[in-house]
């Protein structure tokens, strides 16, 4: 079994890993960080710690200790050590320093003065599109940051990122997606849009000649060596890297530790459909490779074994959960009383 450890609001990302996936899969399900932190009884399996970028600092500290307690148990395999994973800012800075990226990133609350323009602004911990268009100079950046503050965006949550993209044809841009699953790199897809801020892709912008080239790249796992270095530097065992090509050189934009694996959609190109089916089959094979066989061991968080900083986090998180549970019970009792009152009023 493979269990994806996720924040409660983001379980949907692996919904497609079921009997209709289109390729043989191990049993897969999700478990929330809240459930792990509650110390409940969990079966032996492969646990993938996802959503690292979405965890608050106290949650991150506790997740790192849960990871270590699990890792010490027989029958448990754990991926994505929360203490080692680099999230967006740290990752982009490290890639730049290592010469694996050619652009830089700046914290928005640090009086950013980029050495090159254009730049854009985005939220550090989400995977939503940028908050601004391309900003051509320092004055435009300063004005944008002031506007974002007025709108209620705390600068501490924002990054200023130097533009690194190149059109493949006038007005057309492409973004690649590649997974790491355990020790394996899996070049999965490439999408095209008529904007530099590529997200989902738009059909009909390229034809079968491009699809044939994409098919060859995906089947040969192009960029495998480069991406292995990227994921190693990121400290990420499971995730999806999104990147573009500038001068045929990958520029890594982010690594999502809880990427959405979608269902296979129909495509008008037979070439593209064959590529998509191949990619799906290889992704499934890579998941099979990290699967853990059944084992009798069970996991429950041991608060007594936590270091001091994690004990504080454990107490805070459980106190918040108890408070939320109490509020839920109060709402339930209030709803019951209102229902009884409504019934009496109807009888009258």
Short mmCIF file of C-alpha atoms in Angstrom, two decimals:
data_model
loop_
_atom_site.label_atom_id
_atom_site.label_comp_id
_atom_site.label_asym_id
_atom_site.label_seq_id
_atom_site.Cartn_x
_atom_site.Cartn_y
_atom_site.Cartn_z
CA UNK A 1 0.00 0.00 0.00
CA UNK A 2 1.03 3.59 -0.69
CA UNK A 3 -0.38 6.29 1.59
CA UNK A 4 -0.08 9.94 0.57
CA UNK A 5 0.18 12.18 3.64
CA UNK A 6 -1.62 15.41 2.71
CA UNK A 7 -3.24 18.49 4.16
CA UNK A 8 -6.95 17.85 4.63
CA UNK A 9 -8.04 20.23 1.87
CA UNK A 10 -5.84 18.62 -0.77
CA UNK A 11 -6.78 14.93 -0.82
CA UNK A 12 -8.16 15.23 -4.36
CA UNK A 13 -4.73 15.20 -6.00
CA UNK A 14 -4.52 11.39 -6.11
CA UNK A 15 -8.21 10.57 -6.63
CA UNK A 16 -7.36 9.21 -10.08
CA UNK A 17 -5.18 6.44 -8.62
CA UNK A 18 -7.94 3.86 -8.65
CA UNK A 19 -9.25 0.93 -10.71
CA UNK A 20 -10.00 3.24 -13.67
CA UNK A 21 -6.44 4.58 -13.92
CA UNK A 22 -5.70 2.58 -17.06
CA UNK A 23 -2.64 0.71 -15.76
CA UNK A 24 -2.02 -1.70 -12.84
CA UNK A 25 -1.48 0.14 -9.56
CA UNK A 26 -0.75 -0.74 -5.95
CA UNK A 27 -3.42 0.12 -3.40
CA UNK A 28 -3.27 3.89 -2.80
CA UNK A 29 -5.02 6.14 -0.32
CA UNK A 30 -4.53 9.37 1.60
CA UNK A 31 -4.06 10.18 5.27
CA UNK A 32 -4.11 13.69 6.68
CA UNK A 33 -1.36 15.22 8.75
CA UNK A 34 -4.01 15.79 11.41
CA UNK A 35 -4.61 12.04 11.64
CA UNK A 36 -0.88 11.33 11.98
CA UNK A 37 -0.46 14.03 14.60
CA UNK A 38 -3.40 12.62 16.57
CA UNK A 39 -1.35 9.48 17.20
CA UNK A 40 -3.87 7.04 15.75
CA UNK A 41 -3.06 3.48 14.71
CA UNK A 42 -1.67 3.38 11.13
CA UNK A 43 -0.72 0.29 9.09
CA UNK A 44 2.69 -0.45 7.63
CA UNK A 45 2.97 0.96 4.10
CA UNK A 46 4.92 3.38 1.94
CA UNK A 47 4.15 6.87 3.29
CA UNK A 48 4.80 9.87 1.05
CA UNK A 49 4.91 13.17 2.93
CA UNK A 50 3.25 15.63 0.55
CA UNK A 51 2.20 19.28 0.74
CA UNK A 52 5.46 20.21 2.49
CA UNK A 53 5.20 23.74 1.10
CA UNK A 54 1.73 24.17 2.66
CA UNK A 55 2.70 23.27 6.24
CA UNK A 56 3.02 25.93 8.92
CA UNK A 57 6.32 25.96 10.81
CA UNK A 58 4.96 24.07 13.85
CA UNK A 59 3.39 21.45 11.57
CA UNK A 60 6.66 21.09 9.68
CA UNK A 61 8.61 20.50 12.90
CA UNK A 62 6.16 17.81 14.03
CA UNK A 63 5.98 16.19 10.58
CA UNK A 64 9.77 15.80 10.58
CA UNK A 65 9.59 13.89 13.88
CA UNK A 66 6.70 11.69 12.68
CA UNK A 67 8.82 10.90 9.61
CA UNK A 68 11.68 9.76 11.84
CA UNK A 69 9.51 7.64 14.11
CA UNK A 70 7.95 5.94 11.09
CA UNK A 71 11.30 5.38 9.37
CA UNK A 72 12.55 3.42 12.36
CA UNK A 73 9.72 0.86 12.16
CA UNK A 74 9.99 -2.42 10.19
CA UNK A 75 7.68 -2.57 7.18
CA UNK A 76 7.50 1.22 6.78
CA UNK A 77 8.99 3.13 3.88
CA UNK A 78 8.85 6.94 4.04
CA UNK A 79 9.57 9.50 1.31
CA UNK A 80 10.10 13.29 1.45
CA UNK A 81 11.80 14.06 4.75
CA UNK A 82 10.15 17.32 5.88
CA UNK A 83 13.42 18.40 7.51
CA UNK A 84 15.28 18.16 4.17
CA UNK A 85 12.79 19.20 1.49
CA UNK A 86 13.52 22.62 -0.01
CA UNK A 87 10.37 24.59 -0.78
CA UNK A 88 10.10 27.21 -3.52
CA UNK A 89 12.35 30.03 -2.26
CA UNK A 90 15.09 27.80 -0.89
CA UNK A 91 14.92 25.55 -3.94
CA UNK A 92 15.17 28.34 -6.50
CA UNK A 93 18.05 29.97 -4.61
CA UNK A 94 19.89 26.63 -4.38
CA UNK A 95 19.35 25.87 -8.07
CA UNK A 96 20.72 29.28 -9.02
CA UNK A 97 23.76 28.84 -6.76
CA UNK A 98 24.43 25.38 -8.22
CA UNK A 99 24.23 26.64 -11.80
CA UNK A 100 21.15 24.53 -12.56
CA UNK A 101 18.94 27.60 -13.09
CA UNK A 102 19.87 30.86 -14.77
CA UNK A 103 17.39 33.11 -12.93
CA UNK A 104 17.11 34.33 -9.36
CA UNK A 105 14.36 34.85 -6.77
CA UNK A 106 13.93 37.49 -4.05
CA UNK A 107 11.72 37.66 -0.92
CA UNK A 108 9.19 40.43 -1.46
CA UNK A 109 9.58 41.73 2.10
CA UNK A 110 13.37 42.12 1.77
CA UNK A 111 13.43 45.34 -0.32
CA UNK A 112 14.03 43.34 -3.52
CA UNK A 113 16.37 44.89 -6.09
CA UNK A 114 16.64 42.33 -8.89
CA UNK A 115 19.68 42.55 -11.12
CA UNK A 116 17.64 41.77 -14.21
CA UNK A 117 14.13 42.42 -15.44
CA UNK A 118 11.35 41.64 -16.19
CA UNK A 119 10.16 40.01 -12.98
CA UNK A 120 6.80 38.90 -11.60
CA UNK A 121 5.31 38.37 -8.13
CA UNK A 122 3.68 35.20 -6.83
CA UNK A 123 2.65 33.61 -3.54
CA UNK A 124 5.46 31.44 -2.19
CA UNK A 125 3.46 28.51 -0.82
CA UNK A 126 0.77 27.95 -3.44
CA UNK A 127 0.66 26.71 -7.01
CA UNK A 128 -1.68 29.37 -8.36
CA UNK A 129 -0.77 31.68 -11.28
CA UNK A 130 1.34 34.79 -10.69
CA UNK A 131 -0.23 37.80 -8.96
CA UNK A 132 1.22 40.21 -11.53
CA UNK A 133 2.13 40.35 -15.16
CA UNK A 134 5.72 40.90 -16.21
CA UNK A 135 7.14 43.99 -14.52
CA UNK A 136 9.73 45.76 -16.70
CA UNK A 137 11.73 47.73 -14.13
CA UNK A 138 12.26 48.62 -10.47
CA UNK A 139 9.63 51.34 -10.47
CA UNK A 140 6.98 48.92 -11.77
CA UNK A 141 8.00 46.35 -9.15
CA UNK A 142 7.82 48.87 -6.30
CA UNK A 143 4.39 50.01 -7.48
CA UNK A 144 3.13 46.41 -7.75
CA UNK A 145 4.34 45.51 -4.25
CA UNK A 146 2.64 48.59 -2.80
CA UNK A 147 -0.61 47.70 -4.60
CA UNK A 148 -0.48 44.10 -3.36
CA UNK A 149 -0.07 45.29 0.23
CA UNK A 150 -3.04 47.62 -0.16
CA UNK A 151 -5.07 44.66 -1.43
CA UNK A 152 -4.14 42.68 1.69
CA UNK A 153 -1.27 40.48 0.52
CA UNK A 154 1.41 40.24 3.26
CA UNK A 155 4.79 40.67 1.60
CA UNK A 156 6.24 37.92 3.81
CA UNK A 157 4.19 35.41 1.77
CA UNK A 158 5.34 36.68 -1.63
CA UNK A 159 8.32 36.15 -3.92
CA UNK A 160 9.74 38.25 -6.72
CA UNK A 161 10.94 35.95 -9.49
CA UNK A 162 13.04 36.83 -12.51
CA UNK A 163 11.46 35.92 -15.83
CA UNK A 164 12.97 32.85 -17.53
CA UNK A 165 10.99 31.67 -20.52
CA UNK A 166 11.36 31.52 -24.29
CA UNK A 167 8.62 31.26 -26.92
CA UNK A 168 8.78 28.24 -29.22
CA UNK A 169 6.97 30.29 -31.87
CA UNK A 170 5.62 33.84 -31.84
CA UNK A 171 3.37 34.06 -28.78
CA UNK A 172 3.56 30.33 -27.91
CA UNK A 173 5.15 28.98 -24.72
CA UNK A 174 5.60 25.46 -23.39
CA UNK A 175 5.93 23.97 -19.89
CA UNK A 176 7.22 20.49 -19.08
CA UNK A 177 6.25 18.27 -16.13
CA UNK A 178 8.46 15.52 -14.73
CA UNK A 179 7.98 13.34 -11.65
CA UNK A 180 10.39 11.77 -9.29
CA UNK A 181 8.95 8.64 -7.73
CA UNK A 182 11.45 7.08 -5.36
CA UNK A 183 14.70 6.90 -7.29
CA UNK A 184 13.14 7.19 -10.75
CA UNK A 185 12.69 10.23 -12.96
CA UNK A 186 9.57 10.20 -15.15
CA UNK A 187 9.20 12.83 -17.86
CA UNK A 188 5.42 12.96 -18.04
CA UNK A 189 4.01 15.71 -20.26
CA UNK A 190 4.43 19.07 -21.97
CA UNK A 191 1.68 21.66 -22.48
CA UNK A 192 1.43 24.74 -24.70
CA UNK A 193 -0.31 28.08 -24.15
CA UNK A 194 -0.40 31.49 -25.78
CA UNK A 195 0.91 33.16 -22.61
CA UNK A 196 4.24 33.06 -20.79
CA UNK A 197 2.49 32.02 -17.56
CA UNK A 198 1.70 28.48 -18.75
CA UNK A 199 -0.57 26.49 -16.44
CA UNK A 200 -2.89 23.87 -17.97
CA UNK A 201 -2.24 24.08 -21.70
CA UNK A 202 -4.56 24.96 -24.56
CA UNK A 203 -5.39 22.39 -27.29
CA UNK A 204 -4.91 23.15 -30.95
CA UNK A 205 -1.85 25.40 -30.70
CA UNK A 206 0.59 22.77 -32.05
CA UNK A 207 0.18 19.77 -34.34
CA UNK A 208 1.38 16.22 -34.92
CA UNK A 209 4.93 17.23 -35.83
CA UNK A 210 5.36 18.69 -32.34
CA UNK A 211 3.55 15.74 -30.77
CA UNK A 212 5.99 13.32 -32.46
CA UNK A 213 8.94 15.22 -31.01
CA UNK A 214 7.29 15.24 -27.57
CA UNK A 215 6.64 11.50 -27.82
CA UNK A 216 10.31 10.81 -28.54
CA UNK A 217 11.42 13.02 -25.63
CA UNK A 218 9.01 11.44 -23.15
CA UNK A 219 9.79 7.85 -24.14
CA UNK A 220 13.55 8.50 -23.93
CA UNK A 221 13.11 10.32 -20.60
CA UNK A 222 14.92 13.38 -21.87
CA UNK A 223 16.55 15.57 -19.19
CA UNK A 224 16.82 12.59 -16.80
CA UNK A 225 20.35 13.37 -15.61
CA UNK A 226 19.64 17.09 -15.15
CA UNK A 227 16.41 16.41 -13.27
CA UNK A 228 18.09 13.85 -11.01
CA UNK A 229 20.49 16.57 -9.88
CA UNK A 230 17.58 18.97 -9.37
CA UNK A 231 15.57 16.56 -7.22
CA UNK A 232 18.66 15.55 -5.24
CA UNK A 233 19.36 19.20 -4.46
CA UNK A 234 15.71 19.69 -3.52
CA UNK A 235 15.77 16.73 -1.09
CA UNK A 236 12.58 15.47 -2.74
CA UNK A 237 11.84 11.77 -3.28
CA UNK A 238 8.33 12.29 -4.66
CA UNK A 239 7.02 15.30 -6.53
CA UNK A 240 6.62 16.93 -9.92
CA UNK A 241 9.03 19.48 -11.35
CA UNK A 242 7.56 22.09 -13.70
CA UNK A 243 10.05 23.71 -16.05
CA UNK A 244 10.55 25.50 -19.34
CA UNK A 245 13.38 25.50 -21.85
CA UNK A 246 15.54 28.55 -22.56
CA UNK A 247 18.17 27.89 -25.18
CA UNK A 248 17.30 24.18 -24.85
CA UNK A 249 18.33 24.31 -21.19
CA UNK A 250 15.77 23.44 -18.46
CA UNK A 251 14.74 26.25 -16.12
CA UNK A 252 13.01 24.79 -13.06
CA UNK A 253 10.06 26.87 -11.85
CA UNK A 254 8.89 24.74 -8.92
CA UNK A 255 8.60 21.24 -7.52
CA UNK A 256 5.13 20.40 -6.24
CA UNK A 257 5.21 17.75 -3.49
CA UNK A 258 1.48 17.06 -3.92
CA UNK A 259 0.91 17.22 -7.68
CA UNK A 260 -2.52 16.47 -9.10
CA UNK A 261 -2.56 13.24 -11.09
CA UNK A 262 -5.48 13.64 -13.45
CA UNK A 263 -7.61 11.15 -15.30
CA UNK A 264 -6.73 10.26 -18.87
CA UNK A 265 -8.60 12.66 -21.16
CA UNK A 266 -9.36 12.08 -24.81
CA UNK A 267 -7.20 13.94 -27.32
CA UNK A 268 -7.89 14.43 -31.05
CA UNK A 269 -4.32 13.41 -31.98
CA UNK A 270 -3.65 9.66 -32.03
CA UNK A 271 0.04 10.42 -31.52
CA UNK A 272 -0.68 12.43 -28.39
CA UNK A 273 -3.03 9.77 -27.03
CA UNK A 274 -0.30 7.12 -27.44
CA UNK A 275 2.17 9.34 -25.57
CA UNK A 276 -0.29 9.95 -22.76
CA UNK A 277 -1.01 6.23 -22.38
CA UNK A 278 2.71 5.43 -22.33
CA UNK A 279 3.36 8.09 -19.68
CA UNK A 280 0.50 6.75 -17.56
CA UNK A 281 1.82 3.20 -17.74
CA UNK A 282 5.34 4.28 -16.75
CA UNK A 283 4.03 6.37 -13.86
CA UNK A 284 2.10 3.32 -12.61
CA UNK A 285 5.22 1.14 -12.92
CA UNK A 286 7.17 3.64 -10.83
CA UNK A 287 4.50 3.61 -8.13
CA UNK A 288 4.59 -0.19 -8.08
CA UNK A 289 8.35 0.04 -7.55
CA UNK A 290 7.94 1.99 -4.27
CA UNK A 291 5.06 -0.09 -2.93
CA UNK A 292 5.54 -1.83 0.42
CA UNK A 293 4.33 -5.38 1.05
CA UNK A 294 1.95 -6.09 3.96
CA UNK A 295 3.62 -6.13 7.37
CA UNK A 296 2.26 -6.50 10.92
CA UNK A 297 3.86 -3.32 12.29
CA UNK A 298 1.63 -0.39 13.20
CA UNK A 299 2.44 3.28 13.84
CA UNK A 300 1.12 5.58 16.54
CA UNK A 301 2.89 8.81 17.34
CA UNK A 302 4.83 8.62 20.61
CA UNK A 303 4.73 12.09 22.18
CA UNK A 304 7.23 11.04 24.86
CA UNK A 305 9.91 10.55 22.18
CA UNK A 306 9.51 14.04 20.71
CA UNK A 307 12.21 16.70 21.20
CA UNK A 308 11.21 19.90 22.99
CA UNK A 309 10.43 21.97 19.88
CA UNK A 310 8.15 19.25 18.50
CA UNK A 311 6.41 18.77 21.87
CA UNK A 312 5.32 22.42 21.74
CA UNK A 313 3.99 21.90 18.22
CA UNK A 314 2.25 18.67 19.26
CA UNK A 315 0.53 20.38 22.20
CA UNK A 316 -0.54 23.39 20.10
CA UNK A 317 -1.93 21.29 17.26
CA UNK A 318 -3.84 18.95 19.54
CA UNK A 319 -5.21 21.84 21.59
CA UNK A 320 -6.47 23.44 18.39
CA UNK A 321 -8.03 20.15 17.27
CA UNK A 322 -9.75 19.71 20.64
CA UNK A 323 -11.07 23.27 20.43
CA UNK A 324 -12.41 22.66 16.93
CA UNK A 325 -14.01 19.41 18.05
CA UNK A 326 -15.64 21.24 20.98
CA UNK A 327 -16.95 23.95 18.70
CA UNK A 328 -18.35 21.29 16.39
CA UNK A 329 -20.14 19.61 19.28
CA UNK A 330 -21.60 22.97 20.37
CA UNK A 331 -22.83 23.64 16.85
CA UNK A 332 -24.37 20.18 16.77
CA UNK A 333 -26.21 20.74 20.05
CA UNK A 334 -27.41 24.16 18.90
CA UNK A 335 -28.70 22.66 15.64
CA UNK A 336 -30.53 19.97 17.62
CA UNK A 337 -32.18 22.55 19.88
CA UNK A 338 -33.22 24.66 16.88
CA UNK A 339 -34.70 21.59 15.22
CA UNK A 340 -36.76 20.79 18.32
CA UNK A 341 -37.95 24.39 18.58
CA UNK A 342 -38.98 24.35 14.91
CA UNK A 343 -40.98 21.18 15.55
CA UNK A 344 -42.78 22.70 18.53
CA UNK A 345 -43.61 25.84 16.56
CA UNK A 346 -45.10 23.74 13.76
CA UNK A 347 -47.30 21.88 16.29
CA UNK A 348 -48.52 25.17 17.71
#
